[in-house]
XYZ file of C-alpha atoms in Angstrom:
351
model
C 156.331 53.703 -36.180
C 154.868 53.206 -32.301
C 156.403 51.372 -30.082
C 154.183 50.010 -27.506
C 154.957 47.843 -23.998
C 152.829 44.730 -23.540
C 151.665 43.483 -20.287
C 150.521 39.520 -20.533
C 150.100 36.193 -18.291
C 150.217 32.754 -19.235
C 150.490 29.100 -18.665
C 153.267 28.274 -20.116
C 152.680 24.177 -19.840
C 151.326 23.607 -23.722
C 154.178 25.913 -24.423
C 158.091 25.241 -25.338
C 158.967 28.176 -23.653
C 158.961 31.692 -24.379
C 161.477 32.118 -27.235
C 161.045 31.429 -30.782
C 163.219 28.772 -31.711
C 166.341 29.475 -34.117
C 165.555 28.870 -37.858
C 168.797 29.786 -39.900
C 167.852 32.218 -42.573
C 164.245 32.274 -41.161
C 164.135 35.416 -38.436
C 160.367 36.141 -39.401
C 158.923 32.701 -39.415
C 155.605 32.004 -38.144
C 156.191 29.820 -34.393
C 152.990 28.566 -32.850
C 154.706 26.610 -30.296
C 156.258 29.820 -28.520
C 154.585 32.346 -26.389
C 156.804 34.936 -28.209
C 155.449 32.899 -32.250
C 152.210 33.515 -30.848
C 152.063 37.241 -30.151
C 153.963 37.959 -33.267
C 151.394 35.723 -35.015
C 148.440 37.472 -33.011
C 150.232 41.120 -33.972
C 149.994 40.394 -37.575
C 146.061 40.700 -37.495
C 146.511 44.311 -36.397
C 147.587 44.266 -40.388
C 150.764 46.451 -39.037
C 153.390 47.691 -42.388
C 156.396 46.149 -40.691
C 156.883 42.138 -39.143
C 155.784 42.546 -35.440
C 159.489 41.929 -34.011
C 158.895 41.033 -29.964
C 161.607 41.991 -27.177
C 160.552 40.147 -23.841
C 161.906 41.573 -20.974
C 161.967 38.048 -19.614
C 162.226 34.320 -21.662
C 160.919 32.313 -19.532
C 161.303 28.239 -19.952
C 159.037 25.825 -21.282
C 156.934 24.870 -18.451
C 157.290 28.005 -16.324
C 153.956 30.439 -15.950
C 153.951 34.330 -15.544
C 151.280 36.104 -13.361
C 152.765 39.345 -15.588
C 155.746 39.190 -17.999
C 156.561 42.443 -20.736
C 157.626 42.626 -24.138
C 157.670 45.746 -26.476
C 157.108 45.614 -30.124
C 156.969 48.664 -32.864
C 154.605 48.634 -35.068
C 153.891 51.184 -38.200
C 150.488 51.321 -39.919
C 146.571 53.118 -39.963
C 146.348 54.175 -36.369
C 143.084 53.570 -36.518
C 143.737 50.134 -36.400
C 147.089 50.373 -34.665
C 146.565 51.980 -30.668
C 146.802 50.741 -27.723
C 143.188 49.746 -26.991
C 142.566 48.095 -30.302
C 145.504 45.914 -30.258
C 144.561 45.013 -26.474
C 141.507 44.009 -27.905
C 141.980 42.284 -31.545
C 145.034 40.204 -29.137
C 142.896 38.792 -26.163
C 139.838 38.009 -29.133
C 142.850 35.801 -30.922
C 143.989 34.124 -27.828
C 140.363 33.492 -26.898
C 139.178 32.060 -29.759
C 141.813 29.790 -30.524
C 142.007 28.220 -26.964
C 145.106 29.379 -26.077
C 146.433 30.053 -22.073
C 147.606 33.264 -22.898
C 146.009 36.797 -22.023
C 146.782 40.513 -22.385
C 146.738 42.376 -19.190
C 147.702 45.892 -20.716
C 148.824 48.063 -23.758
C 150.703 51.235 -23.338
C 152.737 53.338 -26.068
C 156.329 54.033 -24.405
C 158.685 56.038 -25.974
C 160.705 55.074 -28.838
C 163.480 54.554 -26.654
C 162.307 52.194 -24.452
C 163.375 48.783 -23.928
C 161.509 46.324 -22.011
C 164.577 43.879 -20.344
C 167.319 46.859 -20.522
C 164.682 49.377 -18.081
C 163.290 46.748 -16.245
C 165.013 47.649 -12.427
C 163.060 44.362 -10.795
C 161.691 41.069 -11.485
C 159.696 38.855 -8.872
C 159.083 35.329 -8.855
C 157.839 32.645 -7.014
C 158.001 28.993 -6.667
C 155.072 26.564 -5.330
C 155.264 23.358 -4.024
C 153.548 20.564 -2.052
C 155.161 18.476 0.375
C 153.416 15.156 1.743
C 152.258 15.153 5.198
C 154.130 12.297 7.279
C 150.879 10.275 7.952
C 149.118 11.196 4.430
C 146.540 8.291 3.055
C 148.306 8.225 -0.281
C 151.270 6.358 1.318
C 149.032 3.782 1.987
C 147.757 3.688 -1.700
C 148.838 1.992 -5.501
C 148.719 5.608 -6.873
C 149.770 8.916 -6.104
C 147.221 11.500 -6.253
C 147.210 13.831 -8.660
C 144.764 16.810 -7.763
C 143.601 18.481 -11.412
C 143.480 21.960 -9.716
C 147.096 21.730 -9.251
C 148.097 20.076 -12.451
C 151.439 21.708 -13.666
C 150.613 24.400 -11.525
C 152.293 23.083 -8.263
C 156.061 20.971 -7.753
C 154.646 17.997 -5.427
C 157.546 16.617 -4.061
C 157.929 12.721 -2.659
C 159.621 13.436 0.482
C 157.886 14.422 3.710
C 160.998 15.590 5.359
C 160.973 19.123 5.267
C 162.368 21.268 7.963
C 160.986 24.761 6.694
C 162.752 26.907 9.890
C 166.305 25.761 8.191
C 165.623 26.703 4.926
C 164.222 30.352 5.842
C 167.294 30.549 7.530
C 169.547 29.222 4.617
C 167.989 31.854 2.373
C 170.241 33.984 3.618
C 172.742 32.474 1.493
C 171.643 33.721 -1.579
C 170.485 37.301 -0.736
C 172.885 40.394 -1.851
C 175.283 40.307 -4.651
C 176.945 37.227 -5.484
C 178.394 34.838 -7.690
C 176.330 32.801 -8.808
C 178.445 30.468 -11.508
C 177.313 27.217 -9.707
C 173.687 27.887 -10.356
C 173.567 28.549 -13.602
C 172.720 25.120 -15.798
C 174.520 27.283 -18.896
C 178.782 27.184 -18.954
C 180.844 30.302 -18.849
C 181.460 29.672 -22.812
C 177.587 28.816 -23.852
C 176.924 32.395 -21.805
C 179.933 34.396 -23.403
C 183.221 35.670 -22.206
C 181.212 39.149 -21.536
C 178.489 37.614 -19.539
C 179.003 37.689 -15.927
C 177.414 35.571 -13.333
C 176.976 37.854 -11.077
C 174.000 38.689 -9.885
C 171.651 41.028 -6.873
C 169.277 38.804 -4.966
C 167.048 41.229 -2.930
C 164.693 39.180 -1.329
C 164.254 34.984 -0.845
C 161.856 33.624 1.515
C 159.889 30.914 2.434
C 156.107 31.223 3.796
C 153.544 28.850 4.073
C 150.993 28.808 1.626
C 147.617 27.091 0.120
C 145.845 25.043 -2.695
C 144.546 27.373 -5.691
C 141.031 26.264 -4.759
C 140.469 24.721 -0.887
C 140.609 21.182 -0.886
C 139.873 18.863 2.160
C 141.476 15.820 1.171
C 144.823 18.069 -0.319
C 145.406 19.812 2.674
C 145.387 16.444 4.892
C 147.657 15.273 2.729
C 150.311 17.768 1.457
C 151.661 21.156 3.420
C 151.705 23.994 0.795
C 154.988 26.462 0.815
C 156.413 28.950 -2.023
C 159.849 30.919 -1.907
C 159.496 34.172 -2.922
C 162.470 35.732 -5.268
C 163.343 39.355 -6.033
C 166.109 40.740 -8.140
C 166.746 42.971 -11.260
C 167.845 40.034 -13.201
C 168.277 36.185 -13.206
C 170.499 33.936 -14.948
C 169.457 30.005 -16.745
C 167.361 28.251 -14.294
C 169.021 30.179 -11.159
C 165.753 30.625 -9.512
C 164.566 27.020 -10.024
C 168.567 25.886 -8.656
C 168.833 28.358 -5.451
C 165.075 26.608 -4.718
C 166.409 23.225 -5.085
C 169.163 23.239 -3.049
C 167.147 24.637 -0.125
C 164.948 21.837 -0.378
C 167.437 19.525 -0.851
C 169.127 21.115 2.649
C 165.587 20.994 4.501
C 165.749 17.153 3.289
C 168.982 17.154 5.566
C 170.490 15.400 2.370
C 173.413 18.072 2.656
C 174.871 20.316 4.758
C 174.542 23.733 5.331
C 178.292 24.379 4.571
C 177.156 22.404 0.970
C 175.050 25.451 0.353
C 177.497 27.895 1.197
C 180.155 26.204 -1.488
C 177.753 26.984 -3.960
C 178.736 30.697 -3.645
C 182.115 30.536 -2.216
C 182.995 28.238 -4.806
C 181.209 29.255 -8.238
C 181.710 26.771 -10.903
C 180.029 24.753 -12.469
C 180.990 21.622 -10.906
C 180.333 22.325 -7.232
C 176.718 21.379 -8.450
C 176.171 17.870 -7.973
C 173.489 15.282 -8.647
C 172.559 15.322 -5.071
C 170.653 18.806 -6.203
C 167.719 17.727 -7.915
C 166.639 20.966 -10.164
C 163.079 21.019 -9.715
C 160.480 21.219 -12.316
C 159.276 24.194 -14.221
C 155.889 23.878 -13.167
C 156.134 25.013 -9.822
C 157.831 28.470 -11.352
C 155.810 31.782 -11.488
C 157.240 35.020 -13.458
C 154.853 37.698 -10.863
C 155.968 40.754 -12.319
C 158.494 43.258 -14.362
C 158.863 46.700 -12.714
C 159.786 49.758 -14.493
C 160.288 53.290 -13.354
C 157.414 55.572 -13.999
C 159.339 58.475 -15.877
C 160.773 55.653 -18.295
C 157.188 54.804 -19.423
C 155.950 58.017 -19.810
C 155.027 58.302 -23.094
C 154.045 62.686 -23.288
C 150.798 62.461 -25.648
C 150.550 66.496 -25.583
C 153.813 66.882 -26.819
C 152.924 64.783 -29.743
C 149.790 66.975 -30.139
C 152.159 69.680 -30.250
C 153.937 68.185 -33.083
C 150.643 67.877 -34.471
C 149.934 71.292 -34.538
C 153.102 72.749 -35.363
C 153.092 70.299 -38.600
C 149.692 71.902 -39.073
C 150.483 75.100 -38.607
C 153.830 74.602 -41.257
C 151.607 73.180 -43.892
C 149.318 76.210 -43.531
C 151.845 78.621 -43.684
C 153.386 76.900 -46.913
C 149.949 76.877 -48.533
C 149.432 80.966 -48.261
C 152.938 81.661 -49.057
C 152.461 79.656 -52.516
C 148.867 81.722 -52.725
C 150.560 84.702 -52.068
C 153.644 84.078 -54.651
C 150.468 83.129 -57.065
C 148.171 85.975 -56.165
C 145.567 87.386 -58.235
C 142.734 88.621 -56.002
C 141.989 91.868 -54.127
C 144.260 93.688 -51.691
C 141.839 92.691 -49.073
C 142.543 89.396 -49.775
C 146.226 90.047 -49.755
C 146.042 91.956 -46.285
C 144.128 88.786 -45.045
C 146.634 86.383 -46.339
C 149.647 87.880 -44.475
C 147.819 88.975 -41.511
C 147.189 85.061 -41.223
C 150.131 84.317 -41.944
C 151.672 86.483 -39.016
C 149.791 84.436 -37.061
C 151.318 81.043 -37.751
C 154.354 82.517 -37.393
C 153.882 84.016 -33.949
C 152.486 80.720 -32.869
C 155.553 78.744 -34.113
C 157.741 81.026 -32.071
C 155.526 80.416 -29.212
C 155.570 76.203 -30.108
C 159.859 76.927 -30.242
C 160.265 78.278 -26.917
């Protein structure tokens, strides 16, 4: 058994999220309407001994995209078949060929111990959005438009009020370690008694930003922006709600002291309908960061093992020969000069 850390990006729009869904009695049922259904479905051509069980460090919602999520799966079978390069392959050739917005960025084996969400020490995201220039055309028009580069890629909001210096300095609000109760869409008995809300922002910030591919007519008509969001961990739809109530604050349809409740008062109920929670689509998982020495996997010291299980089986061949003998004392001398020899090089392989 191999356990193995798997680096992958997605759309997650045709997608209802990253979890499998709950069957009762059912834990190895095939789910082709999950990220996580599809890998395990994906894993099973690999023709592995055991079900391909998937850990994500991160479960993102239905909706939301990652630039680079990580799960970790062991799998036991022909290694042949079974390595890191093979299952990078046989995965991306599935995905491929059955149209799917899903792609494997990298294959490592970690050590047995590892755990992708436990060892992760940061996760990044980022939101995107659009928001409507005060004089844009599409006021003037029956429809909206709706740019097909930035279909469920981008949150375009309705509003043109947007006062961008107030919300970088709002951000402020939500950096270092706080409660964060009010933000989270779960209650305190859906997460568990032993869950705490709790939780290290390092970084928030707001910076301008720009169309996935230029476009004249979208850029006269909508200002692009995207927070930027570091931490170790996250709870329910935190990032999307600390996002949405800084927009909702550079709409000037609250106060600043209204964001500052939302910490200094962290229940559930100090979020109100005047905080829209913006969509999913606008939500990017960047990337899961572990710590180098907790991926390294030491291939020589399995080669070792290797060659000390060699070395073992030799030696337990020649002393059967030698407890069966019936050749010359040459033969004999030979026999025990070799097997000397294993045994000085599995003192060596102890030390």
């Amino acid at each position: 058994m191999r356990r193995y850390l798997l680096h992958l990006s997605y759309f997650g729009t045709r997608y209802r999220g990253f979890q499998k869904q709950n069957v009762s009695g059912k834990p190895t049922y095939d789910d082709p309407h999950t990220i996580c259904g599809l890998l395990e479905i994906a894993l099973k051509g690999c023709e592995p001994l055991n079900h391909p069980t998937i850990i994500p460090s991160s479960r993102t919602d239905k909706g939301v995209h990652a630039l680079c999520n990580t799960v970790h799966v062991d799998l036991d079978g022909d290694p042949r078949k079974i390595c890191s390069r093979s299952i990078h392959l046989h995965l991306n050739r599935f995905f491929t060929f059955n149209d799917h917005d899903i792609r494997i960025l990298k294959v490592q084996q970690v050590p047995d111990q590892f755990h992708s969400r436990h060892q992760a020490y940061e996760r990044q995201y980022l939101y995107r959005l659009a928001v409507p220039r005060a004089g844009a055309l599409w006021r003037q028009r029956p429809l909206v438009p709706s740019p097909l580069t930035e279909h469920n890629r981008c949150c375009f909001l309705q509003e043109s009020t947007f006062d961008s210096e107030a919300i970088k300095a709002a951000c402020g609000i939500f950096v270092g370690v706080k409660d964060f109760g009010a933000l989270c869409s779960k209650s305190r008995e859906k997460l568990g008694r032993n869950v705490t809300t709790v939780r290290d922002i390092r970084s928030l910030e707001l910076s301008p930003s720009a169309p996935f591919i230029p476009n004249r007519q979208l850029t006269e008509d909508y200002t692009f922006w995207q927070f930027s969001c570091i931490g170790k961990s996250f709870l329910y739809h935190q990032v999307r709600r600390m996002v949405s109530a800084l927009v909702t604050y550079g709409q000037r349809r609250v106060d600043l002291a209204d964001i500052q409740r939302l910490i200094d008062k962290p229940v559930q109920d100090s979020w109100t309908p005047v905080y829209q929670t913006l969509g999913a689509c606008g939500l990017y998982l960047v990337d899961v960061l572990y710590h180098a020495e907790d991926l390294s996997y030491n291939e020589e010291l399995t080669a070792e093992q290797r060659k000390v299980q060699a070395l073992e089986e030799e030696a337990a061949q020649i002393m059967k020969q030698l407890s069966e003998f019936d050749g010359t004392v040459n033969d004999k001398i030979n026999l025990k000069t070799r097997l000397i020899q294993i045994k000085n090089s599995l003192a060596r392989f102890s030390c």
